[in-house]
Each structure stands twice: as structure tokens, then as C-alpha cells.
Short mmCIF file of C-alpha atoms and ligand atoms in Angstrom, two decimals:
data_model
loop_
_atom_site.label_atom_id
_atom_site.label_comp_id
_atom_site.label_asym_id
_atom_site.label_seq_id
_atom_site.Cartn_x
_atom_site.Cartn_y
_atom_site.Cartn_z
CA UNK A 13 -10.51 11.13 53.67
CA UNK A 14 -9.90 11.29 49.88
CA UNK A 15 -7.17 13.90 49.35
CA UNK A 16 -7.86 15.99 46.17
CA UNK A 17 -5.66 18.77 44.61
CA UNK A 18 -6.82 22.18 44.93
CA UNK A 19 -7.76 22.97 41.31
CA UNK A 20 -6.06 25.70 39.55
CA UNK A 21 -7.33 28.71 37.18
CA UNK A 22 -10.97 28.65 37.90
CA UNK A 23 -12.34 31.43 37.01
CA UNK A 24 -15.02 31.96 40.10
CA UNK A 25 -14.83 30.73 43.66
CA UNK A 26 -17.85 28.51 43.21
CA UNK A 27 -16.26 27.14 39.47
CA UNK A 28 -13.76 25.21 41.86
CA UNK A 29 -16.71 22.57 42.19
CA UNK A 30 -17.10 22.13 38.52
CA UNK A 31 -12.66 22.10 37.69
CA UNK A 32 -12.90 18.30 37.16
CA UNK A 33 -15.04 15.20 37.76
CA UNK A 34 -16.41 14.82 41.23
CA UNK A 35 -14.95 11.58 42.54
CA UNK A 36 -17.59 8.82 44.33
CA UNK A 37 -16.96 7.63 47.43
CA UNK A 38 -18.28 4.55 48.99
CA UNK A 39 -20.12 4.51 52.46
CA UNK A 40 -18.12 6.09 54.66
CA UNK A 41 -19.06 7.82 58.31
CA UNK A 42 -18.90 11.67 57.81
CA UNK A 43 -17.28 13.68 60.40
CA UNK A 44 -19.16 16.03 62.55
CA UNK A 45 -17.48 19.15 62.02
CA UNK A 46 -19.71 21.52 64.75
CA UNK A 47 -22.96 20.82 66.51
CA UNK A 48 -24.50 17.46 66.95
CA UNK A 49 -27.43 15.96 64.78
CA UNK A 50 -30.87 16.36 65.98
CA UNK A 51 -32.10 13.26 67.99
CA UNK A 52 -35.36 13.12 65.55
CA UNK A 53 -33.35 13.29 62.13
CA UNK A 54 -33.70 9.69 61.25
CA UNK A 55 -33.62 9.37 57.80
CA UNK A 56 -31.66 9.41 54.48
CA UNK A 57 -31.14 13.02 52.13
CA UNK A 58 -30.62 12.45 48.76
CA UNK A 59 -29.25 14.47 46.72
CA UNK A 60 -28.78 14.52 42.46
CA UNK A 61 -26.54 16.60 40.10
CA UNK A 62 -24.21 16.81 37.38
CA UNK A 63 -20.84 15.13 39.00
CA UNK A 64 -18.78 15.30 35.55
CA UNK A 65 -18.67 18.54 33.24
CA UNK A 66 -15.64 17.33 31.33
CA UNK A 67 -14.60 14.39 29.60
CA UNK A 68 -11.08 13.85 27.57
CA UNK A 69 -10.86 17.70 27.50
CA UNK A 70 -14.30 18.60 25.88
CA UNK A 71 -16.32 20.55 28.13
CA UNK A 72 -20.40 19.61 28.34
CA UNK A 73 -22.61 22.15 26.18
CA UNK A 74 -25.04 23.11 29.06
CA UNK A 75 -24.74 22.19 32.57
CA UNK A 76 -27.59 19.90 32.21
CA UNK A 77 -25.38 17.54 30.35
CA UNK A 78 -23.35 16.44 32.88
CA UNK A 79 -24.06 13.07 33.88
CA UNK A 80 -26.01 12.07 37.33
CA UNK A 81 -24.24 11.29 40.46
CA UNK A 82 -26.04 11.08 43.51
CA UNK A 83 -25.31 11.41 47.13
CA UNK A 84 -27.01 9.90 50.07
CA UNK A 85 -26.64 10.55 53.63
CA UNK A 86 -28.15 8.21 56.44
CA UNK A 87 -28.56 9.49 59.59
CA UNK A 88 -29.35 7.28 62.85
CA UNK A 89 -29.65 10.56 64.82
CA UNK A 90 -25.99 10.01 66.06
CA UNK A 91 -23.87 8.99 63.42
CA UNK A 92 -24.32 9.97 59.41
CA UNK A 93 -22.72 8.23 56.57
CA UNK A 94 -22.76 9.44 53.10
CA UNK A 95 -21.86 7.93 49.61
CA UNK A 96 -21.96 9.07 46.54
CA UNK A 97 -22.30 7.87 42.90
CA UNK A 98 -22.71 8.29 39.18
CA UNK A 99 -26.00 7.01 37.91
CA UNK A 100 -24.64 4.12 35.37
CA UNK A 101 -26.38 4.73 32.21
CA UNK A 102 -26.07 2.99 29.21
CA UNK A 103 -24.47 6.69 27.91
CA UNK A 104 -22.07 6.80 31.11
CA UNK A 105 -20.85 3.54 30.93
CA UNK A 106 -19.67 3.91 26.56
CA UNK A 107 -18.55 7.28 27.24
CA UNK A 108 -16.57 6.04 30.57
CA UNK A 109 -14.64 3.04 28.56
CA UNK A 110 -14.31 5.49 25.39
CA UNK A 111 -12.74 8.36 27.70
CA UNK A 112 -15.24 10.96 25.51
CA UNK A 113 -18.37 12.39 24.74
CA UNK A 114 -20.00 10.17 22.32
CA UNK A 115 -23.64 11.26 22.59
CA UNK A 116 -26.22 14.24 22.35
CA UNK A 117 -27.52 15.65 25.15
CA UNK A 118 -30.11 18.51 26.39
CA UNK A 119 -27.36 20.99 25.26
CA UNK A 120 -25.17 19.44 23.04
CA UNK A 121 -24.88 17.47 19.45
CA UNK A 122 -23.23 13.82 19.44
CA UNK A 123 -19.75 13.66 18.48
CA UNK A 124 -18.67 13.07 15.08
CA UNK A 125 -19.28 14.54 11.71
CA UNK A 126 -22.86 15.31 10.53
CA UNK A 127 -23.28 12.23 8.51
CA UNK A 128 -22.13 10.25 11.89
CA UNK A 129 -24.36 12.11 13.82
CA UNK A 130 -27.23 11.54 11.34
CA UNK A 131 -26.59 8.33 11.48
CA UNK A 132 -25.99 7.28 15.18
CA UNK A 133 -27.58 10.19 16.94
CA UNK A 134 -28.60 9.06 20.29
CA UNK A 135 -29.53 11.33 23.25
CA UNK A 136 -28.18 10.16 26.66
CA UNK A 137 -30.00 9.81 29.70
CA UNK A 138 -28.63 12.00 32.21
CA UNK A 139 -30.28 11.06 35.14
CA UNK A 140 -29.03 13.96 36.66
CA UNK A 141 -32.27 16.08 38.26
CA UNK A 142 -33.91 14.54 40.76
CA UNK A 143 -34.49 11.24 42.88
CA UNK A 144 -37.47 9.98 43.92
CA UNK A 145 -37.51 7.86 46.71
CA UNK A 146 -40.09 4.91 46.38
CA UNK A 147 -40.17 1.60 49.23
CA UNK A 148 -37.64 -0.48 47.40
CA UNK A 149 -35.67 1.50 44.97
CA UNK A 150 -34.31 4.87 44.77
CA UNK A 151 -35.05 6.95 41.00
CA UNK A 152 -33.06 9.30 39.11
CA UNK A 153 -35.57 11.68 37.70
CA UNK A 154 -34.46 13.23 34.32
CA UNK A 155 -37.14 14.61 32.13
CA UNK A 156 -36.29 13.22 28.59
CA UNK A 157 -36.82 9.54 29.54
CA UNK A 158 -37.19 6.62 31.71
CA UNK A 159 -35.77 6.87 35.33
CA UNK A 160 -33.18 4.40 36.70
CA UNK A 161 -33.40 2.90 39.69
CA UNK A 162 -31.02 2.60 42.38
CA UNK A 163 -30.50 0.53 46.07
CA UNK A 164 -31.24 2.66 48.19
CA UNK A 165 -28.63 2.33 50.26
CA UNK A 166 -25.53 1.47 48.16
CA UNK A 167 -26.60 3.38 45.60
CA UNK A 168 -25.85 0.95 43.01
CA UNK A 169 -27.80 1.06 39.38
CA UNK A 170 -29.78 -1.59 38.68
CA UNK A 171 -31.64 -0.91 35.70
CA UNK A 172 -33.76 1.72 33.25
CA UNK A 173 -37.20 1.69 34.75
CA UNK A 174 -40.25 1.93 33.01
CA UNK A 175 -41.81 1.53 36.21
CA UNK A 176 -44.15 -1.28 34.73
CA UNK A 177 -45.97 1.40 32.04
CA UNK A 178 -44.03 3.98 30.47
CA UNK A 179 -44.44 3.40 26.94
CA UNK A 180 -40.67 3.92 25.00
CA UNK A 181 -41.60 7.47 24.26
CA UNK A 182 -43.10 8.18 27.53
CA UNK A 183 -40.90 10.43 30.16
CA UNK A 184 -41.37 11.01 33.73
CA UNK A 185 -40.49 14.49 34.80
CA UNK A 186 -37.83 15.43 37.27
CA UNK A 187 -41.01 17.15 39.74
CA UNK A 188 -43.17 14.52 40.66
CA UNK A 189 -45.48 15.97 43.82
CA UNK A 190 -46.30 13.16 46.66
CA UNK A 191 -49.84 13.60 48.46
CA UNK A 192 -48.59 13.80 51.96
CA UNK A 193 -52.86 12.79 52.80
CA UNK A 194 -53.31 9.91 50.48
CA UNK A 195 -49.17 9.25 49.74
CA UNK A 196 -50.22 9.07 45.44
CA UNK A 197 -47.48 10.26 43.78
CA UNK A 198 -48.70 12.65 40.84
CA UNK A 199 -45.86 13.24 37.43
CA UNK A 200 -45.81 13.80 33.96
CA UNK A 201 -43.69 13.66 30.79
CA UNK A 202 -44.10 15.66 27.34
CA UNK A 203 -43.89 13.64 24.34
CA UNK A 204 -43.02 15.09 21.10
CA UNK A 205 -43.96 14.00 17.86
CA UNK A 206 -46.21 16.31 14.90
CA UNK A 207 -47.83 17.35 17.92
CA UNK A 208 -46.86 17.34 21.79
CA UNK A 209 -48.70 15.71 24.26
CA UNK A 210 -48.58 15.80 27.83
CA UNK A 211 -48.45 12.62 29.32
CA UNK A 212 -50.38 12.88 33.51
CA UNK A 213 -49.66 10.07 35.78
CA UNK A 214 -51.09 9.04 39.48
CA UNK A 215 -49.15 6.56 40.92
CA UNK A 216 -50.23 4.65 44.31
CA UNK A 217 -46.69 4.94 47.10
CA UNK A 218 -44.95 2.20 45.08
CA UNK A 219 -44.60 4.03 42.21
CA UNK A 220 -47.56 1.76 40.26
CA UNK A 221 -49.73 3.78 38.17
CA UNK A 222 -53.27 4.24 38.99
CA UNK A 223 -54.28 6.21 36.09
CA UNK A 224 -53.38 8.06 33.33
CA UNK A 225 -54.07 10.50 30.30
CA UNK A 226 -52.76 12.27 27.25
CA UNK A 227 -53.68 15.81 26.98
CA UNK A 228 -52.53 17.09 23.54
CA UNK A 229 -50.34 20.33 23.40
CA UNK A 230 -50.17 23.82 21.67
CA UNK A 231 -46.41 23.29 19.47
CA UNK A 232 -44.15 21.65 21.31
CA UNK A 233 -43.63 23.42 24.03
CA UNK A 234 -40.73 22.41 26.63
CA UNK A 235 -42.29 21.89 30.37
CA UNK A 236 -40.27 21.48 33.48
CA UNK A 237 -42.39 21.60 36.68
CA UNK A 238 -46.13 21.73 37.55
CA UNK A 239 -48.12 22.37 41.13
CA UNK A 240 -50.46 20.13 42.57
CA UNK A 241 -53.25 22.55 44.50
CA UNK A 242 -56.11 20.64 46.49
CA UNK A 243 -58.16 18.69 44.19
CA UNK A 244 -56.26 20.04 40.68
CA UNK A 245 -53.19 19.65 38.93
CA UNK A 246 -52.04 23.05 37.28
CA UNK A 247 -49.60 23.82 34.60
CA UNK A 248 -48.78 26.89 33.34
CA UNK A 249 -46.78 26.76 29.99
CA UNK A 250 -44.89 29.11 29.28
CA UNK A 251 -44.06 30.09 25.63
CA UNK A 252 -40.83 28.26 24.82
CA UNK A 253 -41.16 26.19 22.24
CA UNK A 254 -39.18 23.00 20.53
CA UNK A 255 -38.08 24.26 16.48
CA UNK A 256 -37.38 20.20 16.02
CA UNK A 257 -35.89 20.55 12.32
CA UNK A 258 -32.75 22.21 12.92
CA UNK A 259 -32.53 19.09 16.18
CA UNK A 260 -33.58 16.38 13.99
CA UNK A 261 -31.09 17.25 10.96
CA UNK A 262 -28.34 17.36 14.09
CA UNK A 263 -27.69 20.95 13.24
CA UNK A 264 -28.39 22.47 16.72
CA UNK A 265 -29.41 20.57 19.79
CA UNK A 266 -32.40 20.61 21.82
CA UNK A 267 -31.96 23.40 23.90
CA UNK A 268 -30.18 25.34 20.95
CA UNK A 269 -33.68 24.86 19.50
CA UNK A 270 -35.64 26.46 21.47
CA UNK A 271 -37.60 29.63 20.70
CA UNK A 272 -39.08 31.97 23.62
CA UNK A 273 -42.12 33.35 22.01
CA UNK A 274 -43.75 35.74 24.10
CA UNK A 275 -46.54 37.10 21.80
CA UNK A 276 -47.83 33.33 22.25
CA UNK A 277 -48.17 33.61 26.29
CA UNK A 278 -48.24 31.73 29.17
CA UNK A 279 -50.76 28.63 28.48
CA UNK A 280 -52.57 27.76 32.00
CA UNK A 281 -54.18 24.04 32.26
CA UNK A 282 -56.03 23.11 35.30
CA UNK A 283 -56.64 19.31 35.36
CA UNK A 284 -58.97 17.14 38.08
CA UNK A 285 -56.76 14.92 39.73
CA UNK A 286 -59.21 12.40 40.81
CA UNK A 287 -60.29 12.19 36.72
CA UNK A 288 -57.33 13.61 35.16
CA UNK A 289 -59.71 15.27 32.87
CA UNK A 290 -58.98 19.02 32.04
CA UNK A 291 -60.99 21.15 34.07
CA UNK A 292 -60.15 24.85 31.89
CA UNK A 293 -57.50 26.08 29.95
CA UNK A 294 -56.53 29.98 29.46
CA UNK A 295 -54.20 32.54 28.43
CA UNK A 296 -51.62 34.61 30.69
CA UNK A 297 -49.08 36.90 30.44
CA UNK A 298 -45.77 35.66 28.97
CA UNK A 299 -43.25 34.41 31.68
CA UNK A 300 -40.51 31.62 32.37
CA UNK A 301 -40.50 29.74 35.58
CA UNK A 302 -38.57 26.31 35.70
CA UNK A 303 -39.93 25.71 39.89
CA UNK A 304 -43.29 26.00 41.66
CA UNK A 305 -42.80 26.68 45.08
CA UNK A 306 -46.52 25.13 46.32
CA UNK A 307 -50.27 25.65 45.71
CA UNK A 308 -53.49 25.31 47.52
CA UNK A 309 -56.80 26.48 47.08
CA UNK A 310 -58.12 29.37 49.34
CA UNK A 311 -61.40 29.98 51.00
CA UNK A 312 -62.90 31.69 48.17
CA UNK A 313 -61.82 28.79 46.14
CA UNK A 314 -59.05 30.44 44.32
CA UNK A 315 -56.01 28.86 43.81
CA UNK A 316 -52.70 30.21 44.80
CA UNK A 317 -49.58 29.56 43.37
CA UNK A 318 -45.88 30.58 44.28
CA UNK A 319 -43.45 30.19 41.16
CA UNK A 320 -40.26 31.68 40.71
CA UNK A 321 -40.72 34.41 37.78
CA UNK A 322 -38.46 35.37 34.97
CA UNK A 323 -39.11 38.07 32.97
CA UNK A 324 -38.12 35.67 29.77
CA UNK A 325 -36.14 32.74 28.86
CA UNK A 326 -32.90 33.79 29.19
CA UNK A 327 -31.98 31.82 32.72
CA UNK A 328 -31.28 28.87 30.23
CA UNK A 329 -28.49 30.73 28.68
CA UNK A 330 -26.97 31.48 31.87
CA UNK A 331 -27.71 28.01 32.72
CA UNK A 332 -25.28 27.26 30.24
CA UNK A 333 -22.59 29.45 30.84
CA UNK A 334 -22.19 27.95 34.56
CA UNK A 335 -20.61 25.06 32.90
CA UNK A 336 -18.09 27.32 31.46
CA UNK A 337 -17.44 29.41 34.87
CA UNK A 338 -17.86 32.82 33.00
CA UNK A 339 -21.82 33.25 33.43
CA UNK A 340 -22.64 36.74 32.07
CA UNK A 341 -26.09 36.74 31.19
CA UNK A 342 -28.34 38.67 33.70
CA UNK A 343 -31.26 36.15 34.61
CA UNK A 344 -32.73 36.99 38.22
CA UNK A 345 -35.93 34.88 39.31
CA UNK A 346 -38.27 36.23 41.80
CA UNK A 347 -40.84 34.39 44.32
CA UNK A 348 -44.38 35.79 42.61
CA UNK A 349 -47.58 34.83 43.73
CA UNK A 350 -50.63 33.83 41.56
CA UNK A 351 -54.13 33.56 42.28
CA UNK A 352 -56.21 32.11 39.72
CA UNK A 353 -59.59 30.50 39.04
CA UNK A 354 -59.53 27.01 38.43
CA UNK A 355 -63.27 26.82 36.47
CA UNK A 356 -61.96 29.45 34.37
CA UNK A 357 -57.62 29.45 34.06
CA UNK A 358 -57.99 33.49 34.58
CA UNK A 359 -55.29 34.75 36.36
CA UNK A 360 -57.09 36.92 39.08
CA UNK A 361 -54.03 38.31 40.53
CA UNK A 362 -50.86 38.34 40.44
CA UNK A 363 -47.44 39.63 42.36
CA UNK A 364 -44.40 39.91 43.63
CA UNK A 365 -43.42 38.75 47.38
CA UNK A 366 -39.90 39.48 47.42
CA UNK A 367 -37.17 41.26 45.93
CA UNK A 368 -34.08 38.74 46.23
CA UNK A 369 -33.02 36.52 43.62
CA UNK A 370 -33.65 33.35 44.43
CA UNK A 371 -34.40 29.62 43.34
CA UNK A 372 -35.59 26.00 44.36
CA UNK A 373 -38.54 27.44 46.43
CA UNK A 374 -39.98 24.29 48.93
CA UNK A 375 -42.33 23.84 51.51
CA UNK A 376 -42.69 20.95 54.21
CA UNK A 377 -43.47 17.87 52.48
CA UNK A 378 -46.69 17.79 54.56
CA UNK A 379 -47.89 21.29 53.42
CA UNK A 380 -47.67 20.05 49.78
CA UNK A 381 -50.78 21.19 47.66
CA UNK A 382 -52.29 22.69 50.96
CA UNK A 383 -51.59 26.19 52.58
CA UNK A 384 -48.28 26.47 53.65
CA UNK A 385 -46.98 29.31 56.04
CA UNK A 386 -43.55 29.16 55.07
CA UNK A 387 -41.44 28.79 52.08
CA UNK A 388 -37.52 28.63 51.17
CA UNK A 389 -35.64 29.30 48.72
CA UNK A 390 -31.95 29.49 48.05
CA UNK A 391 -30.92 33.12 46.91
CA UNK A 392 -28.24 35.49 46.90
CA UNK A 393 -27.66 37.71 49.21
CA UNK A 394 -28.45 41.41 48.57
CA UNK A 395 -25.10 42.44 49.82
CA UNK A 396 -23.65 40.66 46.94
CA UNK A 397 -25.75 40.90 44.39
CA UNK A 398 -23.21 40.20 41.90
CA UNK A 399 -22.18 36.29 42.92
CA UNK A 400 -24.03 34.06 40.51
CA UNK A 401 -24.63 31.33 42.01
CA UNK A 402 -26.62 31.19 45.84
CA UNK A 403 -24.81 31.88 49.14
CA UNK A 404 -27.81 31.98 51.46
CA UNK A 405 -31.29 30.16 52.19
CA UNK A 406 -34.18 32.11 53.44
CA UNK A 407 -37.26 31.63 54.80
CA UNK A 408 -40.13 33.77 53.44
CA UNK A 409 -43.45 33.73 56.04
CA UNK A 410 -46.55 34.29 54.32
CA UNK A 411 -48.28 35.40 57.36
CA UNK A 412 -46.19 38.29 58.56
CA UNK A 413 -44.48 38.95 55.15
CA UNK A 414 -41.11 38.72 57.14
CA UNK A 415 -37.88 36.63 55.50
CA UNK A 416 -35.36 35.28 58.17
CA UNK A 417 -31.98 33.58 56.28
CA UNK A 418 -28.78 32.18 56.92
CA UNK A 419 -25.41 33.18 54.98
CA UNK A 420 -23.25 30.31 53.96
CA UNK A 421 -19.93 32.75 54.97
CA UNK A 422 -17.17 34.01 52.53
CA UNK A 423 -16.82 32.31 49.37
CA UNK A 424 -19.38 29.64 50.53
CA UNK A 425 -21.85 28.45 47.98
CA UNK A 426 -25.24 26.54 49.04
CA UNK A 427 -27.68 24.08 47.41
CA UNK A 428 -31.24 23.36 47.20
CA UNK A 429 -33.04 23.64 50.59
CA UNK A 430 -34.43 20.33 51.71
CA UNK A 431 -37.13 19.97 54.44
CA UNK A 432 -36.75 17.00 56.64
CA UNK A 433 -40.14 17.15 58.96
CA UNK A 434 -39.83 16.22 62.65
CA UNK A 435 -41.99 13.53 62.85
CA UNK A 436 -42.79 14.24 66.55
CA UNK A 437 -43.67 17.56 66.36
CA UNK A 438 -46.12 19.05 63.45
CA UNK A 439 -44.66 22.03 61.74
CA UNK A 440 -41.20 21.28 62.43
CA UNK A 441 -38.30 20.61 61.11
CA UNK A 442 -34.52 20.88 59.40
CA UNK A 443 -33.27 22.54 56.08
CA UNK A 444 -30.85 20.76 54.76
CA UNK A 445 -28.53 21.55 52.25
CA UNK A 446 -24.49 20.85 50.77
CA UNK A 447 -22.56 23.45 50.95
CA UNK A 448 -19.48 24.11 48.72
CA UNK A 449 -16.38 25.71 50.81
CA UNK A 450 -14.06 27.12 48.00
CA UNK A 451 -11.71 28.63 50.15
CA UNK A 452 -10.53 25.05 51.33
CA UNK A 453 -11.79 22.96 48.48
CA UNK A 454 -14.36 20.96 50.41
CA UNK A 455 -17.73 20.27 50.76
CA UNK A 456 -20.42 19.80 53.56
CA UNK A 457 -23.56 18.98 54.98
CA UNK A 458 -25.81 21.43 57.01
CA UNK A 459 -28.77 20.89 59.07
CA UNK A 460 -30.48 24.64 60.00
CA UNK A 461 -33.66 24.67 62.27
CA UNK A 462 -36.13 25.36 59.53
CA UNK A 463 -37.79 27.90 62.06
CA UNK A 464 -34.43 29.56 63.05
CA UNK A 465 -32.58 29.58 60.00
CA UNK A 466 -30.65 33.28 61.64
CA UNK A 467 -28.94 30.81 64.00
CA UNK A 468 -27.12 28.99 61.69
CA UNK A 469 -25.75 25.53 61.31
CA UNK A 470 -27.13 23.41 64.54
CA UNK A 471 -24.87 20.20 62.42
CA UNK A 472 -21.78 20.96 60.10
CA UNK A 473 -20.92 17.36 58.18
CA UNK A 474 -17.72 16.67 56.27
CA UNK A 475 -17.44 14.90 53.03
CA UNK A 476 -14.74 12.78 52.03
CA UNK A 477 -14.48 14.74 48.51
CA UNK A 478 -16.68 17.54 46.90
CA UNK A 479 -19.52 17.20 45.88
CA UNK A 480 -20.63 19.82 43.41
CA UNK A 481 -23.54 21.60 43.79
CA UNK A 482 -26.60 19.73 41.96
CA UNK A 483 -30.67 20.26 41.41
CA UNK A 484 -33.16 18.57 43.25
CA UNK A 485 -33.16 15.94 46.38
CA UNK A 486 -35.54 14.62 48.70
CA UNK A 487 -35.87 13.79 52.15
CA UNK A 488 -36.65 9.57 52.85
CA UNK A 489 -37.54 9.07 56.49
CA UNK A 490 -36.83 6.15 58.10
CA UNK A 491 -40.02 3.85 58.40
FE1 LIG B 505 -36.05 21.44 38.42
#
């Protein structure tokens, strides 16, 4: 076990995570702390996040700066091992032999004077939001760029990807959607320019494209997420939108620059995913979501989406102020459902399903862009509504309208849920997520029967060292 000091003067529980840099560690065999791991789970979770907030005593402007370190664990349904690494960009790797910040970011200007920063005023690639788990090569997702790609195993970078067609100023998003009938892989990346365009991609299960199309864009609107529901791809935009002359004179940076603009609305885009060709576009009312939860279309033909819903922009703010560990802007996301008609982009309907705050809503890979029973989210619980960040996962069920959760315990902290099907039984399977234990510095894997989250932890791993709580992962089973 790496031995780490507890950290002093945070100012929350949960800021004990974010103190100082989260230390890899190579493969090691994690500890089984309670329980035993399900015979079935064969497989490896990955996981991606910010490890590093600080650098040579300058704190990152948003926590989406931090740069990408990624765990895995590999289970052989008796043992797990887990490692865990920074992603090593190009950015990383100056900034690591430099001991500082040198370059811009989603929330911050590059360092220097405005004439330097005029002058040399590169954005790094954080590769810090999501993996994507392809035959031969693990991705960092990050949606301002390329992806890297990783072994998927060690974890070890081996190069920026342009996966054999992004052009230079082509991204791929951090929420690609995998066809769990026909295994394509669906993304897409904004580009920005006099005008924004949204870039759609269908990739076969190696990650090579199959087709793709530029759609161009109201403004330049920023986009994080998107649903895939039966036959369409659907993206609802909602109004925050890229000023780029206070970014480009390095005055303010990107996410500094954006405006919410509500009068505008929420833009809805249903695209054909055989064609790619857009199918309607239409106006809603104004909202934020960064997450879809699913979509699928009904028997009347309808599609229905869950999103989490906030009233405005204002979540990226308290985004921000995580990084700091003094969060005090009020920005609760709800699990909404939307019905809407693709032909036409009206919303028919629209509503709330539950009161808790909540985020990273997920269904069972398989259920993906068909009707799903259940979903999960992470949320806080309602007998402490004022923790900021999520201490329990629940289960909403569509069908009987009844949630069923599991609390992480005092001054426990959770991450996103991942569902890890059990491939011999259908409609099965295990949540997992890391869990953050301030009260002894330390952090932890947990496997929960998806279907009897109340029960708790069935497998409690150890971790060598903490790993801070991140974004997005994935579930790889073993082939
Ligand atoms: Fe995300």
C-alpha cells in the first residue's frame, strides 16, 4: 500500500480528494475489504477524471482543467487488480518537466503576460472525461480534440489519435453511444470557426468510421452530450453560446466566454442515423442539461428522452468552484422526461420524475437507445440536502415510479454509476462505482446488485492511494 498523509485544511470532507495530486499506481491486486466479487464479473471498469488540480501552487481555473488520469480495474471473478494513470499529453508532459501551468485550458488562460499568451496560446488536451473502450486500445474522450489512446491493460499512452479521419479541427465528444444490436459506435464533435458546425460520426466496433456529416450550427453554441433513440440521433442545444473575441484576444477563456441566452431556447435536431441526414429541427423551452440518461421511441412513435434538467447555466459555475472546495452556487439537476416528435422536433410533453438532485443518469448498456425500465443516477441524499457533491446512487423504475438507493455512509462521497451486465442472465447486473472515504483518507471500489441497490455493497475493494472522484467510465467485458 502507498502510504499518503492525511491532508490538512480542506475545507469540505469530499475536498480531501482534490488537497494534492492523486498519485498513480502500477498494477497491483486490490484487497477485498467485505463481500466477495460476483462469479460473472469478468471484465475491466474504467474509470477517467481530473487526478491533478494543482501544479507549483497555482490552482486549475475550473475543475475541467485538471489533467486525465485513468483507473482500470480487471476482474477474473476472484481476484481484481487496479492501476491507475495520467493520460501523457503533449500539455502534461511540458507542464510535468516545467513544474507549472503553461497552457490554456476549458477554464483557464495560458500563463504569461498577454503578449505571451497572444503569442503562444495553446489549449491543452485534457483527456480527462471519458474512455472509450475499442478491441485494441483504450481512448480518453475529451471534447475539444483528438482522443489518445491507451493499452488497455497497462494503461500506457501511446499516441494522439485521429482514429484514421478526424480532420485537425475535428473533436470527438466525451459521449459516444455504442449500438448494443449492431455494436456501431455513434459521436460527434463541434467545430468552431465564423460559424459552428456539428461534426456526426458512425463508426463500425473498431472505432473506423463508416460515415459522416457536417450539420452547420445556430452561433456557436457549446454541446456536451446527445441521445441516440431507435433509428435517430437527437440533440437538443441548449442556449449557451461561445462570445470567441474576448477567448481569441486571451482576455477570458473559453468557459469565461460563455453566454446563457435563454430568450434564444433550447434548439432540438433529430438526425437519421442510417443517413445522417437531419430529419427536423425545432424550438423548446430554454434549459441546460450536460447528460442524457437514454431514449427510445414509443409505440405511438414518440420519442422519449430522460435528461438531467437545470433551470439555467449556472451548474458550470459551481462546476468551477469544486476545484476551489468552497462551491456556493445553488445548481440542482433533476431527472425530466421528454416526449417529442421526431418528424416535427415539437416537444409533446414534458416532466419531472423525481425530486432529488442528481447526476450521471445510465441505463444497461444493452437498453441503450431502446426502452429501458430502470435508470441510475448518483444524487444526494434528501436528508442532506446541503452536501455538494453525491453520497448515494439510486435506482429510479419507470414502471412502478418507485426509487430504491444505497447511501455511501458518513462523510462518504460516490462516483458515476457504472452498469456491468451479467452476461448470463438478461437484465442483470452490477453498479459500480469509487467511492471516496474522507474520514480515513482512502478510496474504494463497490459492486451493488443493480436490482438491490438497498442491500448495499455485495464487494468493498481497496485502493492503494485515492483516487479522486472523476466523470465518465465504462464497463469492457472480457471477450
Ligand atoms: Fe459528461
Amino acid at each position: 500500500m502507498i502510504t499518503q498523509s492525511h491532508p490538512q485544511q480542506f475545507q469540505q470532507p469530499w475536498y480531501g480528494m482534490f488537497a494534492q495530486a492523486a498519485p498513480e499506481f502500477p498494477t497491483t491486486r486490490l484487497p477485498i475489504l467485505s463481500g466477495a466479487i460476483p462469479e460473472n464479473l469478468k471484465g475491466s471498469l474504467y474509470r477517467n477524471g481530473p487526478g491533478r488540480l494543482k501544479r507549483g501552487g497555482q490552482r486549475v481555473g475550473h475543475w475541467f482543467d485538471g489533467d486525465g488520469a485513468v483507473l482500470a480495474v480487471h476482474f477474473d471473478s476472484v481476484n481484481a487488480t487496479g492501476v491507475y494513470r495520467y493520460v501523457q499529453t503533449a500539455g502534461y508532459q511540458a507542464e510535468e518537466q516545467a513544474d507549472q501551468f503553461l497552457m490554456g485550458g476549458y477554464g483557464m488562460l495560458p500563463a504569461g503576460s498577454l503578449w505571451q499568451r497572444l503569442r503562444q496560446g495553446a489549449t491543452k488536451n485534457a483527456a480527462n472525461t471519458s474512455v472509450l473502450a475499442l478491441p485494441d486500445k483504450l481512448l480518453t474522450l475529451w471534447e475539444g480534440g483528438h482522443p489518445h489512446a491507451l493499452d488497455l491493460n497497462t494503461l500506457e499512452t501511446q499516441r494522439l489519435d485521429d482514429l484514421g479521419f478526424l480532420a485537425p479541427d475535428q473533436s470527438f465528444s466525451a459521449h459516444p453511444k455504442w449500438d448494443p444490436i449492431s455494436s456501431e459506435i455513434y459521436n460527434f464533435g463541434v467545430s468552431y470557426s465564423k460559424q459552428g458546425h456539428l461534426h456526426v460520426y458512425r463508426c463500425n466496433q473498431e472505432g473506423a468510421v463508416q460515415r459522416q456529416t457536417k450539420i452547420p450550427l445556430q452561433g456557436l453554441p457549446m454541446i456536451h452530450d446527445f441521445v441516440m433513440a431507435g433509428p435517430y440521433l437527437i440533440f437538443c442545444i441548449s442556449p449557451v453560446f461561445l462570445n470567441p473575441l474576448p477567448m481569441l484576444a486571451q482576455l477570458k477563456s473559453y468557459s469565461d466566454s460563455l453566454q446563457w441566452k435563454p430568450q434564444q431556447g433550447t434548439h432540438i435536431l433529430v438526425i437519421d442515423r442510417e443517413s445522417l441526414e437531419v430529419v427536423s429541427q425545432g424550438e423548446a423551452d430554454p434549459w441546460y442539461q450536460w447528460h442524457f440518461g437514454n431514449g427510445y421511441v414509443d409505440d405511438q412513435e414518440n420519442v422519449v428522452i430522460d435528461v438531467v434538467r437545470y433551470a439555467d447555466f449556472s451548474t458550470n459555475q459551481f462546476l468551477k468552484e469544486v476545484a476551489s472546495g468552497h462551491p456556493h452556487t445553488q445548481a440542482e439537476g433533476q431527472l425530466w422526461r421528454l416526449h417529442l416528435d421526431p418528424q416535427t422536433s415539437q416537444v409533446l410533453e414534458t416532466y419531472k420524475l423525481m425530486d432529488r438532485t442528481g447526476e450521471f443518469p445510465v441505463v444497461d448498456p444493452h437498453q441503450v437507445g431502446q426502452a429501458h425500465r430502470h435508470t441510475y443516477l448518483s444524487t444526494r441524499p434528501t436528508s442532506d440536502p446541503t452536501t455538494e457533491l453525491f453520497r448515494e446512487i439510486v435506482s429510479f423504475d419507470h414502471v412502478s415510479q418507485q426509487l430504491s438507493s444505497v447511501q455511501m455512509g458518513d462523510q462518504a462521497y460516490c462516483s458515476e454509476p457504472i452498469y456491468a451486465p451479467d452476461p448470463d442472465h438478461p437484465g442483470q447486473g452490477w453498479i459500480l462505482t469509487v467511492v471516496y472515504q474522507a474520514a480515513s483518507h482512502t478510496s474504494e471500489v463497490w459492486i451493488l446488485a443493480a436490482h438491490r441497490l438497498e442491500e448495499g455493497p455485495i464487494c468493498r475493494l481497496g485502493l492503494p492511494s485515492v483516487v479522486p472522484m472523476g466523470f465518465h467510465g465504462t464497463w469492457q467485458p472480457s471477450l
